[in-house]
Structures are given as structure tokens and as C-alpha cells.
Tab-separated table of N, CA and C in Angstrom:
chain	number	residue	atom	x	y	z
D	1	MET	N	0.843	-1.171	0.000
D	1	MET	CA	0.000	0.000	0.000
D	1	MET	C	0.894	1.242	0.000
D	2	LYS	N	0.541	2.200	-0.843
D	2	LYS	CA	1.311	3.440	-0.938
D	2	LYS	C	0.657	4.537	-0.102
D	3	ILE	N	1.479	5.468	0.368
D	3	ILE	CA	0.980	6.577	1.171
D	3	ILE	C	0.109	7.477	0.297
D	4	ALA	N	-1.076	7.763	0.807
D	4	ALA	CA	-2.041	8.645	0.163
D	4	ALA	C	-2.865	9.301	1.270
D	5	PRO	N	-3.637	10.332	0.942
D	5	PRO	CA	-4.451	10.975	1.976
D	5	PRO	C	-5.347	9.977	2.717
D	6	ASN	N	-5.562	10.255	3.999
D	6	ASN	CA	-6.433	9.480	4.889
D	6	ASN	C	-5.903	8.092	5.215
D	7	GLN	N	-4.590	7.911	5.111
D	7	GLN	CA	-3.986	6.652	5.526
D	7	GLN	C	-3.121	6.893	6.755
D	8	VAL	N	-3.073	5.885	7.609
D	8	VAL	CA	-2.197	5.945	8.776
D	8	VAL	C	-0.795	5.594	8.309
D	9	VAL	N	0.144	6.437	8.680
D	9	VAL	CA	1.545	6.268	8.278
D	9	VAL	C	2.401	6.227	9.539
D	10	ALA	N	3.375	5.343	9.559
D	10	ALA	CA	4.364	5.306	10.638
D	10	ALA	C	5.731	5.472	9.994
D	11	VAL	N	6.505	6.431	10.486
D	11	VAL	CA	7.845	6.679	9.945
D	11	VAL	C	8.862	6.763	11.071
D	12	THR	N	10.089	6.425	10.726
D	12	THR	CA	11.233	6.697	11.584
D	12	THR	C	12.091	7.695	10.810
D	13	TYR	N	12.826	8.533	11.533
D	13	TYR	CA	13.629	9.532	10.816
D	13	TYR	C	14.668	10.169	11.732
D	14	GLU	N	15.593	10.841	11.089
D	14	GLU	CA	16.519	11.742	11.764
D	14	GLU	C	16.275	13.119	11.181
D	15	LEU	N	16.161	14.108	12.060
D	15	LEU	CA	15.972	15.493	11.640
D	15	LEU	C	17.232	16.273	11.964
D	16	SER	N	17.771	16.928	10.948
D	16	SER	CA	18.926	17.811	11.128
D	16	SER	C	18.519	19.219	10.738
D	17	LEU	N	19.112	20.194	11.416
D	17	LEU	CA	18.868	21.602	11.110
D	17	LEU	C	20.162	22.242	10.657
D	18	LEU	N	20.027	23.207	9.758
D	18	LEU	CA	21.182	23.955	9.299
D	18	LEU	C	21.512	24.987	10.376
D	19	ASN	N	22.726	24.904	10.933
D	19	ASN	CA	23.093	25.838	12.001
D	19	ASN	C	23.718	27.104	11.422
D	20	ASP	N	24.083	28.026	12.295
D	20	ASP	CA	24.646	29.311	11.864
D	20	ASP	C	25.957	29.159	11.114
D	21	GLY	N	26.639	28.033	11.306
D	21	GLY	CA	27.892	27.777	10.601
D	21	GLY	C	27.689	27.045	9.283
D	22	ASP	N	26.441	27.022	8.783
D	22	ASP	CA	26.091	26.331	7.539
D	22	ASP	C	26.439	24.846	7.576
D	23	GLU	N	26.308	24.239	8.754
D	23	GLU	CA	26.528	22.805	8.909
D	23	GLU	C	25.234	22.179	9.410
D	24	TRP	N	24.971	20.952	8.972
D	24	TRP	CA	23.785	20.231	9.415
D	24	TRP	C	24.051	19.613	10.781
D	25	GLN	N	23.150	19.856	11.716
D	25	GLN	CA	23.276	19.332	13.066
D	25	GLN	C	22.023	18.515	13.383
D	26	MET	N	22.220	17.222	13.723
D	26	MET	CA	21.084	16.377	14.047
D	26	MET	C	20.478	16.812	15.377
D	27	VAL	N	19.146	16.996	15.383
D	27	VAL	CA	18.470	17.465	16.589
D	27	VAL	C	17.398	16.509	17.094
D	28	GLU	N	16.987	15.548	16.252
D	28	GLU	CA	15.944	14.618	16.685
D	28	GLU	C	16.083	13.303	15.946
D	29	THR	N	15.894	12.215	16.691
D	29	THR	CA	15.875	10.882	16.101
D	29	THR	C	14.601	10.186	16.562
D	30	VAL	N	13.838	9.686	15.605
D	30	VAL	CA	12.643	8.897	15.894
D	30	VAL	C	12.955	7.494	15.402
D	31	GLY	N	13.164	6.573	16.355
D	31	GLY	CA	13.647	5.241	16.019
D	31	GLY	C	12.573	4.188	15.882
D	32	ASP	N	13.038	2.976	15.570
D	32	ASP	CA	12.152	1.826	15.361
D	32	ASP	C	11.299	1.511	16.590
D	33	ASP	N	11.825	1.817	17.779
D	33	ASP	CA	11.099	1.479	19.006
D	33	ASP	C	9.853	2.342	19.207
D	34	GLN	N	9.836	3.556	18.642
D	34	GLN	CA	8.672	4.436	18.774
D	34	GLN	C	8.520	5.286	17.516
D	35	PRO	N	8.091	4.685	16.412
D	35	PRO	CA	7.917	5.466	15.187
D	35	PRO	C	6.861	6.556	15.374
D	36	MET	N	6.910	7.562	14.529
D	36	MET	CA	5.906	8.619	14.545
D	36	MET	C	4.734	8.173	13.671
D	37	TYR	N	3.543	8.153	14.253
D	37	TYR	CA	2.315	7.790	13.544
D	37	TYR	C	1.495	9.046	13.274
D	38	PHE	N	0.882	9.107	12.101
D	38	PHE	CA	-0.009	10.213	11.776
D	38	PHE	C	-0.940	9.789	10.649
D	39	ILE	N	-1.996	10.575	10.461
D	39	ILE	CA	-2.908	10.354	9.339
D	39	ILE	C	-2.495	11.323	8.237
D	40	GLN	N	-2.135	10.775	7.081
D	40	GLN	CA	-1.693	11.601	5.958
D	40	GLN	C	-2.799	12.603	5.598
D	41	GLY	N	-2.436	13.881	5.573
D	41	GLY	CA	-3.381	14.946	5.261
D	41	GLY	C	-4.053	15.545	6.480
D	42	MET	N	-3.831	14.955	7.649
D	42	MET	CA	-4.467	15.446	8.881
D	42	MET	C	-3.457	15.582	10.014
D	43	SER	N	-2.186	15.561	9.695
D	43	SER	CA	-1.153	15.434	10.722
D	43	SER	C	-0.812	16.729	11.442
D	44	GLY	N	-1.036	17.866	10.800
D	44	GLY	CA	-0.556	19.122	11.372
D	44	GLY	C	0.912	19.365	11.062
D	45	LEU	N	1.542	18.408	10.375
D	45	LEU	CA	2.924	18.575	9.930
D	45	LEU	C	2.926	19.479	8.697
D	46	PRO	N	4.062	20.052	8.337
D	46	PRO	CA	4.087	20.878	7.131
D	46	PRO	C	3.595	20.091	5.909
D	47	GLU	N	2.797	20.760	5.089
D	47	GLU	CA	2.249	20.139	3.893
D	47	GLU	C	3.353	19.569	3.011
D	48	ALA	N	4.468	20.289	2.909
D	48	ALA	CA	5.582	19.818	2.067
D	48	ALA	C	6.173	18.517	2.596
D	49	PHE	N	6.161	18.315	3.923
D	49	PHE	CA	6.638	17.061	4.510
D	49	PHE	C	5.758	15.919	4.015
D	50	GLU	N	4.444	16.088	4.137
D	50	GLU	CA	3.519	15.049	3.685
D	50	GLU	C	3.631	14.835	2.174
D	51	ASP	N	3.778	15.934	1.418
D	51	ASP	CA	3.898	15.804	-0.040
D	51	ASP	C	5.080	14.918	-0.423
D	52	ARG	N	6.192	15.050	0.306
D	52	ARG	CA	7.389	14.261	-0.012
D	52	ARG	C	7.182	12.772	0.261
D	53	LEU	N	6.222	12.457	1.132
D	53	LEU	CA	5.960	11.058	1.470
D	53	LEU	C	4.899	10.415	0.571
D	54	ASN	N	4.059	11.235	-0.057
D	54	ASN	CA	3.016	10.690	-0.929
D	54	ASN	C	3.607	9.712	-1.933
D	55	GLY	N	2.970	8.552	-2.078
D	55	GLY	CA	3.389	7.555	-3.058
D	55	GLY	C	4.429	6.573	-2.559
D	56	LEU	N	5.029	6.852	-1.383
D	56	LEU	CA	5.990	5.898	-0.830
D	56	LEU	C	5.234	4.729	-0.194
D	57	ALA	N	5.896	3.595	-0.077
D	57	ALA	CA	5.290	2.394	0.498
D	57	ALA	C	6.119	1.921	1.685
D	58	GLU	N	5.556	0.993	2.437
D	58	GLU	CA	6.251	0.402	3.573
D	58	GLU	C	7.622	-0.105	3.134
D	59	GLY	N	8.664	0.283	3.879
D	59	GLY	CA	10.027	-0.124	3.560
D	59	GLY	C	10.796	0.896	2.743
D	60	ASP	N	10.084	1.830	2.094
D	60	ASP	CA	10.765	2.865	1.310
D	60	ASP	C	11.496	3.832	2.231
D	61	THR	N	12.594	4.378	1.735
D	61	THR	CA	13.344	5.381	2.488
D	61	THR	C	13.107	6.753	1.866
D	62	PHE	N	13.406	7.782	2.635
D	62	PHE	CA	13.289	9.149	2.134
D	62	PHE	C	14.456	9.984	2.646
D	63	ASP	N	14.761	11.021	1.878
D	63	ASP	CA	15.859	11.934	2.196
D	63	ASP	C	15.532	13.237	1.491
D	64	PHE	N	15.083	14.241	2.242
D	64	PHE	CA	14.711	15.513	1.619
D	64	PHE	C	14.935	16.667	2.588
D	65	LYS	N	15.008	17.857	2.006
D	65	LYS	CA	15.190	19.088	2.777
D	65	LYS	C	13.977	19.978	2.567
D	66	LEU	N	13.634	20.720	3.609
D	66	LEU	CA	12.565	21.706	3.537
D	66	LEU	C	13.139	23.051	3.954
D	67	ASP	N	12.915	24.075	3.126
D	67	ASP	CA	13.338	25.413	3.530
D	67	ASP	C	12.257	25.985	4.458
D	68	PRO	N	12.511	27.118	5.112
D	68	PRO	CA	11.529	27.651	6.069
D	68	PRO	C	10.125	27.836	5.477
D	69	GLU	N	10.043	28.303	4.236
D	69	GLU	CA	8.724	28.494	3.616
D	69	GLU	C	7.959	27.179	3.506
D	70	GLN	N	8.661	26.084	3.275
D	70	GLN	CA	8.026	24.772	3.150
D	70	GLN	C	7.767	24.136	4.513
D	71	GLY	N	8.447	24.642	5.524
D	71	GLY	CA	8.322	24.075	6.863
D	71	GLY	C	7.371	24.870	7.734
D	72	TYR	N	7.922	25.588	8.700
D	72	TYR	CA	7.105	26.302	9.669
D	72	TYR	C	7.160	27.812	9.486
D	73	GLY	N	7.556	28.253	8.296
D	73	GLY	CA	7.560	29.671	7.979
D	73	GLY	C	8.799	30.385	8.481
D	74	ASP	N	8.879	31.638	8.097
D	74	ASP	CA	9.980	32.476	8.547
D	74	ASP	C	9.769	32.865	10.006
D	75	TYR	N	10.853	33.176	10.688
D	75	TYR	CA	10.777	33.635	12.063
D	75	TYR	C	10.132	35.013	12.074
D	76	ASP	N	9.119	35.206	12.894
D	76	ASP	CA	8.370	36.457	12.967
D	76	ASP	C	8.692	37.171	14.271
D	77	THR	N	9.400	38.288	14.177
D	77	THR	CA	9.773	39.033	15.384
D	77	THR	C	8.542	39.580	16.105
D	78	GLU	N	7.430	39.747	15.388
D	78	GLU	CA	6.204	40.242	16.021
D	78	GLU	C	5.502	39.155	16.843
D	79	ALA	N	5.973	37.921	16.741
D	79	ALA	CA	5.413	36.823	17.545
D	79	ALA	C	6.141	36.694	18.878
D	80	VAL	N	6.992	37.664	19.189
D	80	VAL	CA	7.670	37.725	20.486
D	80	VAL	C	7.002	38.858	21.263
D	81	ALA	N	6.514	38.547	22.463
D	81	ALA	CA	5.727	39.538	23.200
D	81	ALA	C	6.091	39.568	24.678
D	82	GLU	N	5.936	40.756	25.261
D	82	GLU	CA	6.087	40.914	26.705
D	82	GLU	C	4.724	40.680	27.335
D	83	ILE	N	4.656	39.712	28.226
D	83	ILE	CA	3.415	39.375	28.925
D	83	ILE	C	3.579	39.830	30.376
D	84	PRO	N	2.610	40.603	30.889
D	84	PRO	CA	2.732	41.053	32.288
D	84	PRO	C	2.873	39.869	33.240
D	85	LEU	N	3.745	40.017	34.200
D	85	LEU	CA	3.998	38.968	35.190
D	85	LEU	C	2.710	38.559	35.912
D	86	GLU	N	1.779	39.498	36.055
D	86	GLU	CA	0.502	39.233	36.728
D	86	GLU	C	-0.263	38.083	36.085
D	87	VAL	N	-0.093	37.881	34.782
D	87	VAL	CA	-0.798	36.819	34.060
D	87	VAL	C	-0.418	35.443	34.622
D	88	PHE	N	0.746	35.346	35.207
D	88	PHE	CA	1.265	34.066	35.691
D	88	PHE	C	0.976	33.829	37.181
D	89	LYS	N	0.039	34.609	37.716
D	89	LYS	CA	-0.354	34.427	39.108
D	89	LYS	C	-1.681	33.683	39.168
D	90	VAL	N	-1.753	32.741	40.084
D	90	VAL	CA	-2.996	32.018	40.363
D	90	VAL	C	-3.290	32.237	41.842
D	91	ASP	N	-4.470	32.773	42.118
D	91	ASP	CA	-4.857	33.104	43.495
D	91	ASP	C	-3.808	34.008	44.144
D	92	GLY	N	-3.277	34.943	43.359
D	92	GLY	CA	-2.310	35.909	43.871
D	92	GLY	C	-0.898	35.385	44.023
D	93	LYS	N	-0.676	34.098	43.710
D	93	LYS	CA	0.662	33.513	43.860
D	93	LYS	C	1.284	33.287	42.489
D	94	LEU	N	2.534	33.682	42.358
D	94	LEU	CA	3.295	33.477	41.131
D	94	LEU	C	3.588	31.990	40.939
D	95	GLN	N	3.330	31.484	39.753
D	95	GLN	CA	3.560	30.066	39.443
D	95	GLN	C	5.027	29.862	39.049
D	96	GLU	N	5.892	29.822	40.057
D	96	GLU	CA	7.330	29.766	39.815
D	96	GLU	C	7.790	28.483	39.141
D	97	ASP	N	7.059	27.389	39.325
D	97	ASP	CA	7.440	26.140	38.668
D	97	ASP	C	7.273	26.251	37.152
D	98	ILE	N	6.339	27.062	36.717
D	98	ILE	CA	6.103	27.285	35.277
D	98	ILE	C	7.085	28.318	34.737
D	99	LEU	N	7.371	29.328	35.549
D	99	LEU	CA	8.200	30.456	35.106
D	99	LEU	C	9.683	30.114	35.109
D	100	GLN	N	10.105	29.390	34.100
D	100	GLN	CA	11.506	29.036	33.917
D	100	GLN	C	11.864	29.320	32.464
D	101	VAL	N	12.976	29.996	32.242
D	101	VAL	CA	13.418	30.270	30.883
D	101	VAL	C	13.558	28.943	30.130
D	102	GLY	N	12.989	28.896	28.938
D	102	GLY	CA	13.023	27.700	28.108
D	102	GLY	C	11.734	26.893	28.158
D	103	ASN	N	10.928	27.082	29.210
D	103	ASN	CA	9.672	26.335	29.318
D	103	ASN	C	8.700	26.740	28.213
D	104	MET	N	7.950	25.750	27.717
D	104	MET	CA	6.860	25.985	26.775
D	104	MET	C	5.592	26.065	27.610
D	105	VAL	N	4.823	27.145	27.409
D	105	VAL	CA	3.646	27.397	28.229
D	105	VAL	C	2.429	27.594	27.321
D	106	PRO	N	1.333	26.858	27.576
D	106	PRO	CA	0.122	27.086	26.789
D	106	PRO	C	-0.522	28.405	27.206
D	107	MET	N	-0.934	29.176	26.230
D	107	MET	CA	-1.557	30.476	26.478
D	107	MET	C	-2.801	30.579	25.602
D	108	THR	N	-3.620	31.590	25.863
D	108	THR	CA	-4.801	31.884	25.053
D	108	THR	C	-4.697	33.339	24.620
D	109	ASN	N	-4.893	33.593	23.305
D	109	ASN	CA	-4.817	34.975	22.837
D	109	ASN	C	-6.160	35.688	23.002
D	110	GLU	N	-6.223	36.943	22.542
D	110	GLU	CA	-7.431	37.764	22.713
D	110	GLU	C	-8.655	37.157	22.040
D	111	GLU	N	-8.450	36.380	20.966
D	111	GLU	CA	-9.568	35.758	20.248
D	111	GLU	C	-9.951	34.401	20.839
D	112	GLY	N	-9.269	33.982	21.895
D	112	GLY	CA	-9.587	32.715	22.530
D	112	GLY	C	-8.867	31.516	21.927
D	113	HIS	N	-7.934	31.746	21.002
D	113	HIS	CA	-7.176	30.645	20.398
D	113	HIS	C	-6.034	30.233	21.323
D	114	ARG	N	-5.852	28.922	21.447
D	114	ARG	CA	-4.745	28.407	22.263
D	114	ARG	C	-3.473	28.370	21.421
D	115	LEU	N	-2.366	28.745	22.034
D	115	LEU	CA	-1.068	28.680	21.375
D	115	LEU	C	0.001	28.438	22.417
D	116	MET	N	1.129	27.941	21.932
D	116	MET	CA	2.247	27.648	22.834
D	116	MET	C	3.295	28.753	22.694
D	117	GLY	N	3.828	29.165	23.827
D	117	GLY	CA	4.891	30.158	23.823
D	117	GLY	C	6.050	29.676	24.667
D	118	GLN	N	7.253	30.043	24.242
D	118	GLN	CA	8.440	29.672	25.012
D	118	GLN	C	8.919	30.881	25.793
D	119	ILE	N	9.192	30.661	27.078
D	119	ILE	CA	9.694	31.740	27.920
D	119	ILE	C	11.150	32.003	27.545
D	120	VAL	N	11.409	33.261	27.166
D	120	VAL	CA	12.740	33.662	26.729
D	120	VAL	C	13.480	34.407	27.838
D	121	GLU	N	12.730	35.241	28.580
D	121	GLU	CA	13.349	36.085	29.610
D	121	GLU	C	12.288	36.445	30.646
D	122	ILE	N	12.729	36.634	31.891
D	122	ILE	CA	11.819	37.012	32.968
D	122	ILE	C	12.445	38.195	33.703
D	123	ASP	N	11.646	39.260	33.902
D	123	ASP	CA	12.132	40.348	34.754
D	123	ASP	C	11.076	40.647	35.821
D	124	GLU	N	11.193	41.774	36.520
D	124	GLU	CA	10.288	42.068	37.641
D	124	GLU	C	8.855	42.321	37.216
D	125	GLU	N	8.640	42.761	35.958
D	125	GLU	CA	7.295	43.138	35.531
D	125	GLU	C	6.739	42.303	34.381
D	126	PHE	N	7.630	41.761	33.539
D	126	PHE	CA	7.188	41.082	32.332
D	126	PHE	C	7.894	39.746	32.121
D	127	VAL	N	7.224	38.903	31.326
D	127	VAL	CA	7.814	37.662	30.844
D	127	VAL	C	7.878	37.801	29.335
D	128	LEU	N	9.077	37.688	28.767
D	128	LEU	CA	9.238	37.752	27.315
D	128	LEU	C	8.992	36.362	26.762
D	129	MET	N	7.984	36.253	25.871
D	129	MET	CA	7.605	34.951	25.323
D	129	MET	C	7.691	34.973	23.807
D	130	ASP	N	8.136	33.845	23.264
D	130	ASP	CA	8.267	33.667	21.814
D	130	ASP	C	7.197	32.671	21.372
D	131	PHE	N	6.274	33.138	20.520
D	131	PHE	CA	5.174	32.303	20.048
D	131	PHE	C	5.431	31.723	18.668
D	132	ASN	N	6.637	31.869	18.146
D	132	ASN	CA	7.004	31.212	16.895
D	132	ASN	C	7.100	29.707	17.132
D	133	HIS	N	6.836	28.925	16.095
D	133	HIS	CA	7.101	27.492	16.186
D	133	HIS	C	8.604	27.337	16.411
D	134	PRO	N	9.041	26.386	17.238
D	134	PRO	CA	10.482	26.226	17.489
D	134	PRO	C	11.313	26.008	16.217
D	135	LEU	N	10.690	25.538	15.136
D	135	LEU	CA	11.428	25.312	13.888
D	135	LEU	C	11.190	26.411	12.848
D	136	ALA	N	10.517	27.496	13.249
D	136	ALA	CA	10.308	28.617	12.325
D	136	ALA	C	11.660	29.204	11.916
D	137	GLY	N	11.784	29.497	10.645
D	137	GLY	CA	13.011	30.097	10.130
D	137	GLY	C	14.153	29.122	9.939
D	138	ARG	N	13.904	27.839	10.158
D	138	ARG	CA	14.971	26.835	10.082
D	138	ARG	C	14.826	25.970	8.835
D	139	GLU	N	15.952	25.682	8.211
D	139	GLU	CA	15.978	24.721	7.115
D	139	GLU	C	16.127	23.340	7.738
D	140	MET	N	15.300	22.386	7.285
D	140	MET	CA	15.261	21.061	7.889
D	140	MET	C	15.646	19.993	6.879
D	141	HIS	N	16.338	18.956	7.368
D	141	HIS	CA	16.744	17.823	6.533
D	141	HIS	C	16.253	16.541	7.212
D	142	PHE	N	15.373	15.830	6.520
D	142	PHE	CA	14.816	14.580	7.030
D	142	PHE	C	15.398	13.403	6.267
D	143	VAL	N	15.865	12.400	6.994
D	143	VAL	CA	16.312	11.133	6.418
D	143	VAL	C	15.587	10.049	7.197
D	144	GLY	N	14.831	9.203	6.495
D	144	GLY	CA	14.070	8.219	7.249
D	144	GLY	C	13.547	7.078	6.417
D	145	LYS	N	12.604	6.354	7.040
D	145	LYS	CA	12.050	5.159	6.425
D	145	LYS	C	10.576	5.040	6.788
D	146	VAL	N	9.775	4.603	5.831
D	146	VAL	CA	8.361	4.333	6.067
D	146	VAL	C	8.267	2.957	6.716
D	147	GLN	N	7.707	2.899	7.913
D	147	GLN	CA	7.594	1.644	8.648
D	147	GLN	C	6.279	0.919	8.367
D	148	LYS	N	5.182	1.669	8.323
D	148	LYS	CA	3.868	1.072	8.105
D	148	LYS	C	2.985	2.035	7.337
D	149	VAL	N	2.064	1.456	6.564
D	149	VAL	CA	1.017	2.223	5.889
D	149	VAL	C	-0.240	1.369	5.944
D	150	ARG	N	-1.335	1.973	6.387
D	150	ARG	CA	-2.613	1.264	6.406
D	150	ARG	C	-3.730	2.281	6.237
D	151	ALA	N	-4.888	1.797	5.860
D	151	ALA	CA	-6.056	2.665	5.756
D	151	ALA	C	-6.479	3.104	7.155
D	152	ALA	N	-6.833	4.367	7.288
D	152	ALA	CA	-7.357	4.850	8.566
D	152	ALA	C	-8.790	4.358	8.713
D	153	THR	N	-9.183	4.087	9.949
D	153	THR	CA	-10.558	3.672	10.201
D	153	THR	C	-11.473	4.903	10.144
D	154	ALA	N	-12.762	4.663	10.005
D	154	ALA	CA	-13.739	5.759	9.991
D	154	ALA	C	-13.647	6.560	11.291
D	155	GLU	N	-13.454	5.857	12.416
D	155	GLU	CA	-13.347	6.533	13.708
D	155	GLU	C	-12.087	7.403	13.779
D	156	GLU	N	-10.967	6.916	13.252
D	156	GLU	CA	-9.732	7.718	13.236
D	156	GLU	C	-9.921	8.969	12.395
D	157	LEU	N	-10.564	8.832	11.250
D	157	LEU	CA	-10.808	9.988	10.386
D	157	LEU	C	-11.744	10.982	11.064
D	158	GLU	N	-12.743	10.471	11.756
D	158	GLU	CA	-13.687	11.345	12.462
D	158	GLU	C	-12.984	12.097	13.589
D	159	HIS	N	-12.112	11.399	14.327
D	159	HIS	CA	-11.404	12.015	15.457
D	159	HIS	C	-10.191	12.832	15.016
D	160	GLY	N	-9.649	12.533	13.838
D	160	GLY	CA	-8.499	13.278	13.328
D	160	GLY	C	-7.158	12.822	13.856
D	161	HIS	N	-7.123	11.609	14.454
D	161	HIS	CA	-5.848	11.091	14.951
D	161	HIS	C	-5.851	9.565	14.922
D	162	VAL	N	-4.648	9.011	15.023
D	162	VAL	CA	-4.455	7.563	14.989
D	162	VAL	C	-4.869	6.959	16.327
D	163	HIS	N	-5.540	5.820	16.277
D	163	HIS	CA	-5.891	5.063	17.483
D	163	HIS	C	-5.027	3.815	17.557
D	164	GLY	N	-4.974	3.211	18.731
D	164	GLY	CA	-4.265	1.943	18.887
D	164	GLY	C	-2.770	2.104	18.850
D	165	ASP	N	-2.100	1.108	18.242
D	165	ASP	CA	-0.645	1.062	18.183
D	165	ASP	C	-0.069	2.374	17.649
D	166	GLY	N	0.699	3.060	18.470
D	166	GLY	CA	1.342	4.307	18.064
D	166	GLY	C	0.446	5.518	18.118
D	167	GLY	N	-0.788	5.345	18.546
D	167	GLY	CA	-1.732	6.460	18.571
D	167	GLY	C	-2.366	6.643	19.923
D	168	VAL	N	-3.535	7.253	19.920
D	168	VAL	CA	-4.281	7.548	21.141
D	168	VAL	C	-5.085	6.324	21.550
D	169	HIS	N	-5.064	6.023	22.817
D	169	HIS	CA	-5.867	4.918	23.346
D	169	HIS	C	-7.014	5.506	24.157
D	170	HIS	N	-8.228	5.357	23.629
D	170	HIS	CA	-9.415	5.823	24.376
D	170	HIS	C	-10.638	5.068	23.921
């Protein structure tokens, strides 16, 4: 079976990023013991990533690069914001376990949309948070292998995620 929309796909891969010295640096390995499972066309992964996998079958390998436009977009300096320290208080107490530089914190914007922000800096009045995707502005190189391909069940398509092996159990 070849990868096509609405199929469950399991892949293993190594992800490398182009660093400031124009060298590829491996930053993530997804191995045989825990492949990444997703529904093709519903994964939330960059469209170009899924496009590169279309037509591949179980056992096929892949090796491709995505520039920022094909991945998570360019880095947006306007997605970095100062959030008043008061926002991080619950019942008048500062949530110090959450307030650590580098932590990813779920937030809600003015329109009620949930988004993740990374704490960049903390001072007496504000928390500087970066709401860019961690891979925004980065060129990515994927080398991997297709481990499994199967048709998604009606329930998986309805829920938008993989169930069972490698997926959500509910």
C-alpha cells in the first residue's frame, strides 16, 4: 500500500537543522522502538513534509530538505511579546514552577485561540515569550524510512488522529 491521503503512516527519521555555521546538526531521532504515527493529510505537519511522502510504500526510504517556507515559515519578530507577570499568578501567587526560561507554556490569545509560547526572559514586571514554532526560520533535513502504511478507520478519520498502536488509546 502506498501513502495517500487518509492513511495511517508510521515513519522513523533523523531530523537535522542547518546551524549558523552552515553545517547540518542532528536534533531529533525517531527510532524503530517508537515510530511517529499520523494520518496523511491530517497530521498538522508541514504540507511539504507530507507531499514528499506521498506515493511511498512500507520499507521505502526518504531523504529531503525543507526550507523555512516549506516548513514552519519564517521567524516572525512580532510573535515575540512581553506578557505582564501578573498573568502568571494564580490566586495571587506566582507560578514559579512554570516560570523558567526555556519552558513551553500554553496560552490563550485575545480571540480565545490556544497557542504555545516559550519563555525567553523574565524580569520584575514582564515575561518575554516567543510564540514562533520552534522550527520557524529553520531549514530542515529529514532522512528516514516508512515503517507502516494502512487505511485509517472511519473513527480515526472522524477524530483526526491515529488510534491503537502508536496512537491515542481511548
